[in-house]
mmCIF file with all atom_site columns, C-alpha atoms in Angstrom:
data_model
loop_
_atom_site.group_PDB
_atom_site.id
_atom_site.type_symbol
_atom_site.label_atom_id
_atom_site.label_alt_id
_atom_site.label_comp_id
_atom_site.label_asym_id
_atom_site.label_entity_id
_atom_site.label_seq_id
_atom_site.pdbx_PDB_ins_code
_atom_site.Cartn_x
_atom_site.Cartn_y
_atom_site.Cartn_z
_atom_site.occupancy
_atom_site.B_iso_or_equiv
_atom_site.pdbx_formal_charge
_atom_site.auth_seq_id
_atom_site.auth_comp_id
_atom_site.auth_asym_id
_atom_site.auth_atom_id
_atom_site.pdbx_PDB_model_num
ATOM 1   C CA . UNK A 1 1   ? 0.000   0.000   0.000   1.00 0.00 ? 1   UNK A CA 1
ATOM 2   C CA . UNK A 1 2   ? 1.253   3.428   -0.814  1.00 0.00 ? 2   UNK A CA 1
ATOM 3   C CA . UNK A 1 3   ? -0.176  6.866   -1.123  1.00 0.00 ? 3   UNK A CA 1
ATOM 4   C CA . UNK A 1 4   ? 0.970   8.482   -4.352  1.00 0.00 ? 4   UNK A CA 1
ATOM 5   C CA . UNK A 1 5   ? 2.977   11.667  -4.584  1.00 0.00 ? 5   UNK A CA 1
ATOM 6   C CA . UNK A 1 6   ? -0.117  13.512  -5.809  1.00 0.00 ? 6   UNK A CA 1
ATOM 7   C CA . UNK A 1 7   ? -2.037  12.751  -2.622  1.00 0.00 ? 7   UNK A CA 1
ATOM 8   C CA . UNK A 1 8   ? 0.924   13.446  -0.335  1.00 0.00 ? 8   UNK A CA 1
ATOM 9   C CA . UNK A 1 9   ? 1.723   16.754  -2.011  1.00 0.00 ? 9   UNK A CA 1
ATOM 10  C CA . UNK A 1 10  ? -1.920  17.856  -1.979  1.00 0.00 ? 10  UNK A CA 1
ATOM 11  C CA . UNK A 1 11  ? -2.169  17.254  1.774   1.00 0.00 ? 11  UNK A CA 1
ATOM 12  C CA . UNK A 1 12  ? 1.192   18.941  2.393   1.00 0.00 ? 12  UNK A CA 1
ATOM 13  C CA . UNK A 1 13  ? 0.213   21.998  0.323   1.00 0.00 ? 13  UNK A CA 1
ATOM 14  C CA . UNK A 1 14  ? -3.179  22.299  2.014   1.00 0.00 ? 14  UNK A CA 1
ATOM 15  C CA . UNK A 1 15  ? -1.574  22.060  5.446   1.00 0.00 ? 15  UNK A CA 1
ATOM 16  C CA . UNK A 1 16  ? 0.922   24.756  4.401   1.00 0.00 ? 16  UNK A CA 1
ATOM 17  C CA . UNK A 1 17  ? -2.013  26.930  3.334   1.00 0.00 ? 17  UNK A CA 1
ATOM 18  C CA . UNK A 1 18  ? -3.643  26.298  6.718   1.00 0.00 ? 18  UNK A CA 1
ATOM 19  C CA . UNK A 1 19  ? -0.482  27.115  8.662   1.00 0.00 ? 19  UNK A CA 1
ATOM 20  C CA . UNK A 1 20  ? 0.015   30.401  6.792   1.00 0.00 ? 20  UNK A CA 1
ATOM 21  C CA . UNK A 1 21  ? -3.620  31.529  6.574   1.00 0.00 ? 21  UNK A CA 1
ATOM 22  C CA . UNK A 1 22  ? -3.105  34.445  9.008   1.00 0.00 ? 22  UNK A CA 1
ATOM 23  C CA . UNK A 1 23  ? -0.900  36.197  6.448   1.00 0.00 ? 23  UNK A CA 1
ATOM 24  C CA . UNK A 1 24  ? -3.710  36.312  3.885   1.00 0.00 ? 24  UNK A CA 1
ATOM 25  C CA . UNK A 1 25  ? -3.660  34.630  0.475   1.00 0.00 ? 25  UNK A CA 1
ATOM 26  C CA . UNK A 1 26  ? -0.678  32.341  0.008   1.00 0.00 ? 26  UNK A CA 1
ATOM 27  C CA . UNK A 1 27  ? 1.091   32.170  -3.333  1.00 0.00 ? 27  UNK A CA 1
ATOM 28  C CA . UNK A 1 28  ? 1.903   28.824  -4.877  1.00 0.00 ? 28  UNK A CA 1
ATOM 29  C CA . UNK A 1 29  ? 5.469   30.084  -5.281  1.00 0.00 ? 29  UNK A CA 1
ATOM 30  C CA . UNK A 1 30  ? 5.768   30.405  -1.480  1.00 0.00 ? 30  UNK A CA 1
ATOM 31  C CA . UNK A 1 31  ? 4.295   26.929  -0.936  1.00 0.00 ? 31  UNK A CA 1
ATOM 32  C CA . UNK A 1 32  ? 6.673   25.612  -3.591  1.00 0.00 ? 32  UNK A CA 1
ATOM 33  C CA . UNK A 1 33  ? 9.704   27.094  -1.836  1.00 0.00 ? 33  UNK A CA 1
ATOM 34  C CA . UNK A 1 34  ? 8.662   26.059  1.678   1.00 0.00 ? 34  UNK A CA 1
ATOM 35  C CA . UNK A 1 35  ? 7.645   22.516  0.773   1.00 0.00 ? 35  UNK A CA 1
ATOM 36  C CA . UNK A 1 36  ? 10.058  21.935  -2.125  1.00 0.00 ? 36  UNK A CA 1
ATOM 37  C CA . UNK A 1 37  ? 7.251   20.959  -4.493  1.00 0.00 ? 37  UNK A CA 1
ATOM 38  C CA . UNK A 1 38  ? 7.399   21.921  -8.163  1.00 0.00 ? 38  UNK A CA 1
ATOM 39  C CA . UNK A 1 39  ? 5.365   25.046  -8.935  1.00 0.00 ? 39  UNK A CA 1
ATOM 40  C CA . UNK A 1 40  ? 3.865   23.496  -12.070 1.00 0.00 ? 40  UNK A CA 1
ATOM 41  C CA . UNK A 1 41  ? 2.796   20.448  -10.063 1.00 0.00 ? 41  UNK A CA 1
ATOM 42  C CA . UNK A 1 42  ? 1.172   22.684  -7.438  1.00 0.00 ? 42  UNK A CA 1
ATOM 43  C CA . UNK A 1 43  ? -0.719  24.530  -10.195 1.00 0.00 ? 43  UNK A CA 1
ATOM 44  C CA . UNK A 1 44  ? -2.210  21.233  -11.365 1.00 0.00 ? 44  UNK A CA 1
ATOM 45  C CA . UNK A 1 45  ? -3.139  20.191  -7.827  1.00 0.00 ? 45  UNK A CA 1
ATOM 46  C CA . UNK A 1 46  ? -4.688  23.550  -6.948  1.00 0.00 ? 46  UNK A CA 1
ATOM 47  C CA . UNK A 1 47  ? -6.816  23.533  -10.098 1.00 0.00 ? 47  UNK A CA 1
ATOM 48  C CA . UNK A 1 48  ? -8.371  20.291  -8.793  1.00 0.00 ? 48  UNK A CA 1
ATOM 49  C CA . UNK A 1 49  ? -8.618  21.579  -5.224  1.00 0.00 ? 49  UNK A CA 1
ATOM 50  C CA . UNK A 1 50  ? -10.377 24.729  -6.464  1.00 0.00 ? 50  UNK A CA 1
ATOM 51  C CA . UNK A 1 51  ? -12.828 22.717  -8.588  1.00 0.00 ? 51  UNK A CA 1
ATOM 52  C CA . UNK A 1 52  ? -13.588 20.626  -5.505  1.00 0.00 ? 52  UNK A CA 1
ATOM 53  C CA . UNK A 1 53  ? -14.408 23.765  -3.513  1.00 0.00 ? 53  UNK A CA 1
ATOM 54  C CA . UNK A 1 54  ? -11.578 23.377  -1.012  1.00 0.00 ? 54  UNK A CA 1
ATOM 55  C CA . UNK A 1 55  ? -9.676  26.547  -1.952  1.00 0.00 ? 55  UNK A CA 1
ATOM 56  C CA . UNK A 1 56  ? -10.476 29.972  -3.374  1.00 0.00 ? 56  UNK A CA 1
ATOM 57  C CA . UNK A 1 57  ? -8.106  31.944  -5.549  1.00 0.00 ? 57  UNK A CA 1
ATOM 58  C CA . UNK A 1 58  ? -7.408  35.642  -5.137  1.00 0.00 ? 58  UNK A CA 1
ATOM 59  C CA . UNK A 1 59  ? -6.083  37.471  -8.206  1.00 0.00 ? 59  UNK A CA 1
ATOM 60  C CA . UNK A 1 60  ? -3.797  40.463  -8.406  1.00 0.00 ? 60  UNK A CA 1
ATOM 61  C CA . UNK A 1 61  ? -0.918  41.755  -6.319  1.00 0.00 ? 61  UNK A CA 1
ATOM 62  C CA . UNK A 1 62  ? -0.853  39.979  -2.988  1.00 0.00 ? 62  UNK A CA 1
ATOM 63  C CA . UNK A 1 63  ? -3.054  37.262  -4.463  1.00 0.00 ? 63  UNK A CA 1
ATOM 64  C CA . UNK A 1 64  ? -2.806  33.566  -3.984  1.00 0.00 ? 64  UNK A CA 1
ATOM 65  C CA . UNK A 1 65  ? -4.989  30.918  -2.412  1.00 0.00 ? 65  UNK A CA 1
ATOM 66  C CA . UNK A 1 66  ? -7.130  30.709  0.699   1.00 0.00 ? 66  UNK A CA 1
ATOM 67  C CA . UNK A 1 67  ? -8.981  27.806  2.244   1.00 0.00 ? 67  UNK A CA 1
ATOM 68  C CA . UNK A 1 68  ? -12.608 27.925  1.107   1.00 0.00 ? 68  UNK A CA 1
ATOM 69  C CA . UNK A 1 69  ? -13.829 26.700  4.504   1.00 0.00 ? 69  UNK A CA 1
ATOM 70  C CA . UNK A 1 70  ? -12.635 26.293  8.050   1.00 0.00 ? 70  UNK A CA 1
ATOM 71  C CA . UNK A 1 71  ? -9.679  23.906  8.381   1.00 0.00 ? 71  UNK A CA 1
ATOM 72  C CA . UNK A 1 72  ? -11.610 22.001  11.050  1.00 0.00 ? 72  UNK A CA 1
ATOM 73  C CA . UNK A 1 73  ? -14.077 20.931  8.355   1.00 0.00 ? 73  UNK A CA 1
ATOM 74  C CA . UNK A 1 74  ? -11.542 19.705  5.785   1.00 0.00 ? 74  UNK A CA 1
ATOM 75  C CA . UNK A 1 75  ? -10.455 16.117  6.326   1.00 0.00 ? 75  UNK A CA 1
ATOM 76  C CA . UNK A 1 76  ? -7.235  14.685  4.933   1.00 0.00 ? 76  UNK A CA 1
ATOM 77  C CA . UNK A 1 77  ? -9.323  12.105  3.040   1.00 0.00 ? 77  UNK A CA 1
ATOM 78  C CA . UNK A 1 78  ? -11.307 14.894  1.403   1.00 0.00 ? 78  UNK A CA 1
ATOM 79  C CA . UNK A 1 79  ? -8.091  16.500  0.137   1.00 0.00 ? 79  UNK A CA 1
ATOM 80  C CA . UNK A 1 80  ? -6.863  13.189  -1.254  1.00 0.00 ? 80  UNK A CA 1
ATOM 81  C CA . UNK A 1 81  ? -10.240 12.510  -2.871  1.00 0.00 ? 81  UNK A CA 1
ATOM 82  C CA . UNK A 1 82  ? -10.232 16.007  -4.419  1.00 0.00 ? 82  UNK A CA 1
ATOM 83  C CA . UNK A 1 83  ? -7.099  15.243  -6.427  1.00 0.00 ? 83  UNK A CA 1
ATOM 84  C CA . UNK A 1 84  ? -8.654  11.986  -7.640  1.00 0.00 ? 84  UNK A CA 1
ATOM 85  C CA . UNK A 1 85  ? -6.482  9.763   -5.524  1.00 0.00 ? 85  UNK A CA 1
ATOM 86  C CA . UNK A 1 86  ? -7.407  6.804   -3.431  1.00 0.00 ? 86  UNK A CA 1
ATOM 87  C CA . UNK A 1 87  ? -5.677  4.840   -0.757  1.00 0.00 ? 87  UNK A CA 1
ATOM 88  C CA . UNK A 1 88  ? -6.141  1.343   -2.121  1.00 0.00 ? 88  UNK A CA 1
ATOM 89  C CA . UNK A 1 89  ? -4.288  -1.664  -0.745  1.00 0.00 ? 89  UNK A CA 1
ATOM 90  C CA . UNK A 1 90  ? -5.708  -4.182  -3.205  1.00 0.00 ? 90  UNK A CA 1
ATOM 91  C CA . UNK A 1 91  ? -3.606  -5.436  -6.075  1.00 0.00 ? 91  UNK A CA 1
ATOM 92  C CA . UNK A 1 92  ? -6.498  -4.984  -8.502  1.00 0.00 ? 92  UNK A CA 1
ATOM 93  C CA . UNK A 1 93  ? -7.396  -1.386  -7.707  1.00 0.00 ? 93  UNK A CA 1
ATOM 94  C CA . UNK A 1 94  ? -10.620 -2.525  -6.055  1.00 0.00 ? 94  UNK A CA 1
ATOM 95  C CA . UNK A 1 95  ? -11.982 -4.128  -9.246  1.00 0.00 ? 95  UNK A CA 1
ATOM 96  C CA . UNK A 1 96  ? -12.098 -7.685  -7.811  1.00 0.00 ? 96  UNK A CA 1
ATOM 97  C CA . UNK A 1 97  ? -10.256 -9.072  -10.843 1.00 0.00 ? 97  UNK A CA 1
ATOM 98  C CA . UNK A 1 98  ? -7.040  -9.821  -8.962  1.00 0.00 ? 98  UNK A CA 1
ATOM 99  C CA . UNK A 1 99  ? -6.579  -13.388 -10.143 1.00 0.00 ? 99  UNK A CA 1
ATOM 100 C CA . UNK A 1 100 ? -7.117  -13.854 -13.881 1.00 0.00 ? 100 UNK A CA 1
ATOM 101 C CA . UNK A 1 101 ? -10.351 -11.863 -13.771 1.00 0.00 ? 101 UNK A CA 1
ATOM 102 C CA . UNK A 1 102 ? -11.624 -13.333 -10.507 1.00 0.00 ? 102 UNK A CA 1
ATOM 103 C CA . UNK A 1 103 ? -11.388 -12.250 -6.883  1.00 0.00 ? 103 UNK A CA 1
ATOM 104 C CA . UNK A 1 104 ? -8.277  -13.537 -5.088  1.00 0.00 ? 104 UNK A CA 1
ATOM 105 C CA . UNK A 1 105 ? -8.289  -15.113 -1.634  1.00 0.00 ? 105 UNK A CA 1
ATOM 106 C CA . UNK A 1 106 ? -7.158  -11.965 0.176   1.00 0.00 ? 106 UNK A CA 1
ATOM 107 C CA . UNK A 1 107 ? -9.078  -9.350  -1.844  1.00 0.00 ? 107 UNK A CA 1
ATOM 108 C CA . UNK A 1 108 ? -11.630 -8.677  0.896   1.00 0.00 ? 108 UNK A CA 1
ATOM 109 C CA . UNK A 1 109 ? -8.923  -8.349  3.544   1.00 0.00 ? 109 UNK A CA 1
ATOM 110 C CA . UNK A 1 110 ? -7.065  -5.680  1.539   1.00 0.00 ? 110 UNK A CA 1
ATOM 111 C CA . UNK A 1 111 ? -10.306 -3.980  0.587   1.00 0.00 ? 111 UNK A CA 1
ATOM 112 C CA . UNK A 1 112 ? -11.308 -3.705  4.256   1.00 0.00 ? 112 UNK A CA 1
ATOM 113 C CA . UNK A 1 113 ? -7.853  -2.319  5.088   1.00 0.00 ? 113 UNK A CA 1
ATOM 114 C CA . UNK A 1 114 ? -8.333  0.360   2.410   1.00 0.00 ? 114 UNK A CA 1
ATOM 115 C CA . UNK A 1 115 ? -11.661 1.305   4.012   1.00 0.00 ? 115 UNK A CA 1
ATOM 116 C CA . UNK A 1 116 ? -10.016 1.522   7.456   1.00 0.00 ? 116 UNK A CA 1
ATOM 117 C CA . UNK A 1 117 ? -7.254  3.782   6.141   1.00 0.00 ? 117 UNK A CA 1
ATOM 118 C CA . UNK A 1 118 ? -9.765  6.043   4.373   1.00 0.00 ? 118 UNK A CA 1
ATOM 119 C CA . UNK A 1 119 ? -11.853 6.176   7.555   1.00 0.00 ? 119 UNK A CA 1
ATOM 120 C CA . UNK A 1 120 ? -8.798  7.131   9.609   1.00 0.00 ? 120 UNK A CA 1
ATOM 121 C CA . UNK A 1 121 ? -7.832  9.900   7.168   1.00 0.00 ? 121 UNK A CA 1
ATOM 122 C CA . UNK A 1 122 ? -11.436 11.093  7.087   1.00 0.00 ? 122 UNK A CA 1
ATOM 123 C CA . UNK A 1 123 ? -11.278 11.517  10.856  1.00 0.00 ? 123 UNK A CA 1
ATOM 124 C CA . UNK A 1 124 ? -8.222  13.801  10.733  1.00 0.00 ? 124 UNK A CA 1
ATOM 125 C CA . UNK A 1 125 ? -8.746  17.440  9.739   1.00 0.00 ? 125 UNK A CA 1
ATOM 126 C CA . UNK A 1 126 ? -6.338  20.132  8.646   1.00 0.00 ? 126 UNK A CA 1
ATOM 127 C CA . UNK A 1 127 ? -7.357  22.051  11.762  1.00 0.00 ? 127 UNK A CA 1
ATOM 128 C CA . UNK A 1 128 ? -6.348  19.158  14.007  1.00 0.00 ? 128 UNK A CA 1
ATOM 129 C CA . UNK A 1 129 ? -3.000  18.822  12.275  1.00 0.00 ? 129 UNK A CA 1
ATOM 130 C CA . UNK A 1 130 ? -2.388  22.583  12.417  1.00 0.00 ? 130 UNK A CA 1
ATOM 131 C CA . UNK A 1 131 ? -2.928  22.617  16.175  1.00 0.00 ? 131 UNK A CA 1
ATOM 132 C CA . UNK A 1 132 ? -0.218  20.029  16.812  1.00 0.00 ? 132 UNK A CA 1
ATOM 133 C CA . UNK A 1 133 ? 2.875   21.488  18.455  1.00 0.00 ? 133 UNK A CA 1
ATOM 134 C CA . UNK A 1 134 ? 5.349   19.628  16.244  1.00 0.00 ? 134 UNK A CA 1
ATOM 135 C CA . UNK A 1 135 ? 3.630   20.838  13.073  1.00 0.00 ? 135 UNK A CA 1
ATOM 136 C CA . UNK A 1 136 ? 3.618   24.428  14.350  1.00 0.00 ? 136 UNK A CA 1
ATOM 137 C CA . UNK A 1 137 ? 7.339   24.129  15.048  1.00 0.00 ? 137 UNK A CA 1
ATOM 138 C CA . UNK A 1 138 ? 8.092   22.792  11.563  1.00 0.00 ? 138 UNK A CA 1
ATOM 139 C CA . UNK A 1 139 ? 5.957   25.493  9.904   1.00 0.00 ? 139 UNK A CA 1
ATOM 140 C CA . UNK A 1 140 ? 7.786   28.183  11.887  1.00 0.00 ? 140 UNK A CA 1
ATOM 141 C CA . UNK A 1 141 ? 11.150  26.817  10.785  1.00 0.00 ? 141 UNK A CA 1
ATOM 142 C CA . UNK A 1 142 ? 9.990   26.759  7.144   1.00 0.00 ? 142 UNK A CA 1
ATOM 143 C CA . UNK A 1 143 ? 8.742   30.367  7.326   1.00 0.00 ? 143 UNK A CA 1
ATOM 144 C CA . UNK A 1 144 ? 12.032  31.528  8.861   1.00 0.00 ? 144 UNK A CA 1
ATOM 145 C CA . UNK A 1 145 ? 14.023  29.742  6.155   1.00 0.00 ? 145 UNK A CA 1
ATOM 146 C CA . UNK A 1 146 ? 11.887  31.355  3.435   1.00 0.00 ? 146 UNK A CA 1
ATOM 147 C CA . UNK A 1 147 ? 12.247  34.791  5.082   1.00 0.00 ? 147 UNK A CA 1
ATOM 148 C CA . UNK A 1 148 ? 16.039  34.341  5.365   1.00 0.00 ? 148 UNK A CA 1
ATOM 149 C CA . UNK A 1 149 ? 16.256  33.370  1.689   1.00 0.00 ? 149 UNK A CA 1
ATOM 150 C CA . UNK A 1 150 ? 14.421  36.551  0.667   1.00 0.00 ? 150 UNK A CA 1
ATOM 151 C CA . UNK A 1 151 ? 16.644  38.982  2.559   1.00 0.00 ? 151 UNK A CA 1
ATOM 152 C CA . UNK A 1 152 ? 18.871  40.677  0.001   1.00 0.00 ? 152 UNK A CA 1
ATOM 153 C CA . UNK A 1 153 ? 22.538  40.441  0.811   1.00 0.00 ? 153 UNK A CA 1
ATOM 154 C CA . UNK A 1 154 ? 24.571  43.647  0.805   1.00 0.00 ? 154 UNK A CA 1
ATOM 155 C CA . UNK A 1 155 ? 27.008  43.866  -2.061  1.00 0.00 ? 155 UNK A CA 1
ATOM 156 C CA . UNK A 1 156 ? 30.620  44.801  -1.233  1.00 0.00 ? 156 UNK A CA 1
#
């Protein structure tokens, strides 16, 4: 079982947006620098997140993205679902054709595990993650690193 890069990056970017919401709209360029995710990849993800109603875009100077609803109402599973990802532990992608077109012996076991994982992720919200001390510490470090990188150095 593995969660694809698309799902991981979507959750990471949405948590970054949550952690930096007090500063107003967040640019994808800032998320890209803080999280080391390709800007073009973020653009693709945020197009899907916007279509799913999870984020709003703000145009113009100082523009960027904002959460479209309270972080306490956005589950991790909802973010993953919004980018058309699933957490599937079956070999057949849930199609029940694991063994030459038929269901294999362990299909139902892996299918139930997938449901448990989705249920767990559905029970965790961006708001809950954002309130965790270790996540606040990491976000602070990332902001400081981004701020330090943007300070122009004096030329001799």
